[in-house]
CSV table of C-alpha atoms in Angstrom, one decimal:
chain,number,residue,atom,x,y,z
A,1,MET,CA,-23.5,-46.1,1.2
A,2,ASN,CA,-20.9,-48.7,-0.2
A,3,ALA,CA,-17.4,-48.2,-0.9
A,4,ARG,CA,-18.1,-47.9,-4.8
A,5,SER,CA,-20.3,-44.9,-3.9
A,6,VAL,CA,-17.8,-43.3,-1.7
A,7,ILE,CA,-15.0,-43.8,-4.0
A,8,GLY,CA,-17.2,-42.4,-7.0
A,9,ALA,CA,-18.0,-39.6,-5.0
A,10,ALA,CA,-14.6,-38.7,-4.0
A,11,CYS,CA,-13.3,-38.8,-7.5
A,12,ALA,CA,-16.1,-36.6,-8.8
A,13,ALA,CA,-15.1,-33.9,-6.2
A,14,LEU,CA,-11.5,-34.3,-7.1
A,15,SER,CA,-12.3,-33.8,-10.7
A,16,ILE,CA,-14.3,-30.7,-10.3
A,17,ALA,CA,-11.5,-29.2,-8.0
A,18,ILE,CA,-8.9,-30.1,-10.6
A,19,ALA,CA,-11.1,-28.5,-13.4
A,20,MET,CA,-11.6,-25.2,-11.6
A,21,PRO,CA,-9.2,-22.5,-12.1
A,22,ALA,CA,-7.0,-21.7,-9.3
A,23,THR,CA,-7.4,-18.3,-8.0
A,24,ALA,CA,-4.4,-16.5,-6.6
A,25,HIS,CA,-4.8,-14.0,-3.9
A,26,ASP,CA,-3.7,-10.6,-4.9
A,27,LEU,CA,-1.5,-9.3,-2.2
A,28,THR,CA,-0.8,-5.9,-3.7
A,29,GLU,CA,-2.1,-2.7,-2.3
A,30,THR,CA,-5.1,-0.6,-3.7
A,31,VAL,CA,-4.4,3.0,-4.1
A,32,THR,CA,-7.3,5.4,-4.5
A,33,PRO,CA,-7.0,9.0,-5.3
A,34,HIS,CA,-8.7,11.2,-2.5
A,35,PHE,CA,-7.9,14.8,-3.0
A,36,GLU,CA,-6.1,16.8,-5.4
A,37,LYS,CA,-5.8,20.8,-5.3
A,38,ALA,CA,-3.1,23.1,-6.5
A,39,ILE,CA,-2.1,25.2,-3.3
A,40,PRO,CA,-3.1,28.8,-4.1
A,41,ASN,CA,-0.5,30.7,-1.9
A,42,ILE,CA,2.3,28.4,-3.2
A,43,PRO,CA,2.6,28.6,-7.1
A,44,GLY,CA,3.7,25.5,-8.7
A,45,LYS,CA,2.8,23.3,-5.6
A,46,THR,CA,-0.2,20.8,-5.4
A,47,LEU,CA,-1.6,18.9,-2.6
A,48,LYS,CA,-2.5,15.1,-3.5
A,49,ALA,CA,-3.9,12.6,-1.1
A,50,VAL,CA,-4.5,8.9,-1.6
A,51,ILE,CA,-5.9,6.2,0.3
A,52,VAL,CA,-3.8,2.9,0.4
A,53,ASP,CA,-5.4,-0.5,1.3
A,54,TYR,CA,-3.6,-3.5,2.2
A,55,PRO,CA,-5.2,-6.9,2.3
A,56,PRO,CA,-4.1,-9.3,4.9
A,57,GLY,CA,-0.4,-9.9,4.1
A,58,GLY,CA,-0.4,-7.3,1.4
A,59,ALA,CA,2.5,-5.1,0.5
A,60,SER,CA,3.6,-2.5,-2.0
A,61,ALA,CA,6.7,-3.2,-4.4
A,62,PRO,CA,9.7,-1.1,-3.4
A,63,HIS,CA,9.6,2.4,-5.1
A,64,SER,CA,10.8,5.7,-4.8
A,65,HIS,CA,8.6,9.0,-4.7
A,66,ALA,CA,8.5,12.0,-6.7
A,67,GLU,CA,11.7,14.2,-6.5
A,68,SER,CA,9.7,17.3,-5.0
A,69,SER,CA,7.2,15.1,-2.9
A,70,PHE,CA,7.1,15.7,0.9
A,71,ILE,CA,4.9,12.9,2.3
A,72,PHE,CA,2.7,12.6,5.4
A,73,ALA,CA,1.4,9.2,6.1
A,74,HIS,CA,-1.3,8.5,8.6
A,75,VAL,CA,-2.5,4.8,9.5
A,76,LEU,CA,-6.1,4.7,9.4
A,77,SER,CA,-6.7,1.3,10.5
A,78,GLY,CA,-4.6,-1.9,11.1
A,79,GLU,CA,-0.8,-1.9,11.3
A,80,ILE,CA,1.8,-0.8,8.5
A,81,GLU,CA,5.3,-1.7,8.4
A,82,SER,CA,7.5,1.0,6.6
A,83,LYS,CA,11.0,1.4,5.8
A,84,VAL,CA,12.1,4.8,4.3
A,85,ASN,CA,15.7,5.1,2.7
A,86,ASP,CA,18.4,3.7,5.4
A,87,GLY,CA,16.1,4.2,8.4
A,88,PRO,CA,14.9,1.2,10.5
A,89,THR,CA,11.8,-0.9,9.5
A,90,GLU,CA,9.1,0.7,11.7
A,91,THR,CA,5.4,-0.6,12.8
A,92,TYR,CA,2.8,2.3,12.8
A,93,ARG,CA,-0.5,1.5,14.4
A,94,ALA,CA,-3.8,3.1,13.6
A,95,GLY,CA,-3.7,6.7,14.6
A,96,GLU,CA,0.0,7.0,14.1
A,97,ASN,CA,2.0,8.8,11.4
A,98,TRP,CA,5.4,9.5,9.8
A,99,TYR,CA,6.7,11.6,6.9
A,100,GLU,CA,9.0,11.1,4.0
A,101,PRO,CA,11.4,13.7,2.8
A,102,PRO,CA,11.6,14.6,-0.9
A,103,ALA,CA,12.9,11.9,-3.4
A,104,SER,CA,12.6,9.2,-0.7
A,105,LYS,CA,13.0,5.4,-1.3
A,106,HIS,CA,10.3,3.6,0.3
A,107,LEU,CA,11.9,0.1,0.5
A,108,VAL,CA,9.3,-1.5,2.8
A,109,SER,CA,5.5,-0.6,2.8
A,110,ARG,CA,3.4,-3.6,4.0
A,111,ASN,CA,0.4,-4.8,6.1
A,112,ALA,CA,2.1,-5.9,9.3
A,113,SER,CA,-1.0,-8.3,9.8
A,114,LYS,CA,-1.6,-11.8,7.7
A,115,THR,CA,-5.2,-11.8,9.0
A,116,ARG,CA,-6.6,-8.3,9.2
A,117,PRO,CA,-6.7,-5.6,6.4
A,118,ALA,CA,-4.8,-2.2,7.1
A,119,LYS,CA,-5.3,1.4,5.5
A,120,LEU,CA,-3.4,4.5,5.4
A,121,LEU,CA,-3.7,8.1,4.0
A,122,ALA,CA,-0.8,9.6,2.3
A,123,VAL,CA,-0.6,13.3,1.6
A,124,PHE,CA,1.9,14.6,-0.9
A,125,VAL,CA,3.0,18.2,-1.3
A,126,LEU,CA,4.7,18.2,-4.8
A,127,ASN,CA,5.6,20.3,-7.8
A,128,SER,CA,2.3,20.5,-9.8
A,129,ASP,CA,4.1,19.2,-13.0
A,130,GLU,CA,5.0,15.9,-11.4
A,131,LYS,CA,2.4,13.4,-12.4
A,132,ALA,CA,3.9,10.0,-11.0
A,133,LEU,CA,3.7,9.8,-7.2
A,134,THR,CA,5.9,6.5,-7.2
A,135,THR,CA,8.3,4.9,-9.6
A,136,PRO,CA,9.3,0.9,-9.0
A,137,ILE,CA,12.7,0.5,-7.8
A,138,GLU,CA,14.3,-2.3,-10.0
């Protein structure tokens, strides 16, 4: 292979790379509804559960929770960093859990790992008429 062939192949490869669209990695969480049921012996209250999947390095934007919601969070896999209200940023590992009182501000919620995914189960007990589980904090 002569120098002209090598340079030509390199230029062709560079042209293809430049022409291809860049793919940005989506580092936001994926929230999947898992369960929802009115609580029969507590009129006006509903239990909702969601699965939150974080890609490596993924995070949720800072958010507040529904005014009436009491939340139980359980790490299913990986490690999650969480900061609620004025509390410290904590790291929770698979099998560990925490709770959030009503009207909490969730200032940090992210995968602690840049190389492995993480997953948690969030269970909400809230007023049945509240539809939004979270609201972004500006």
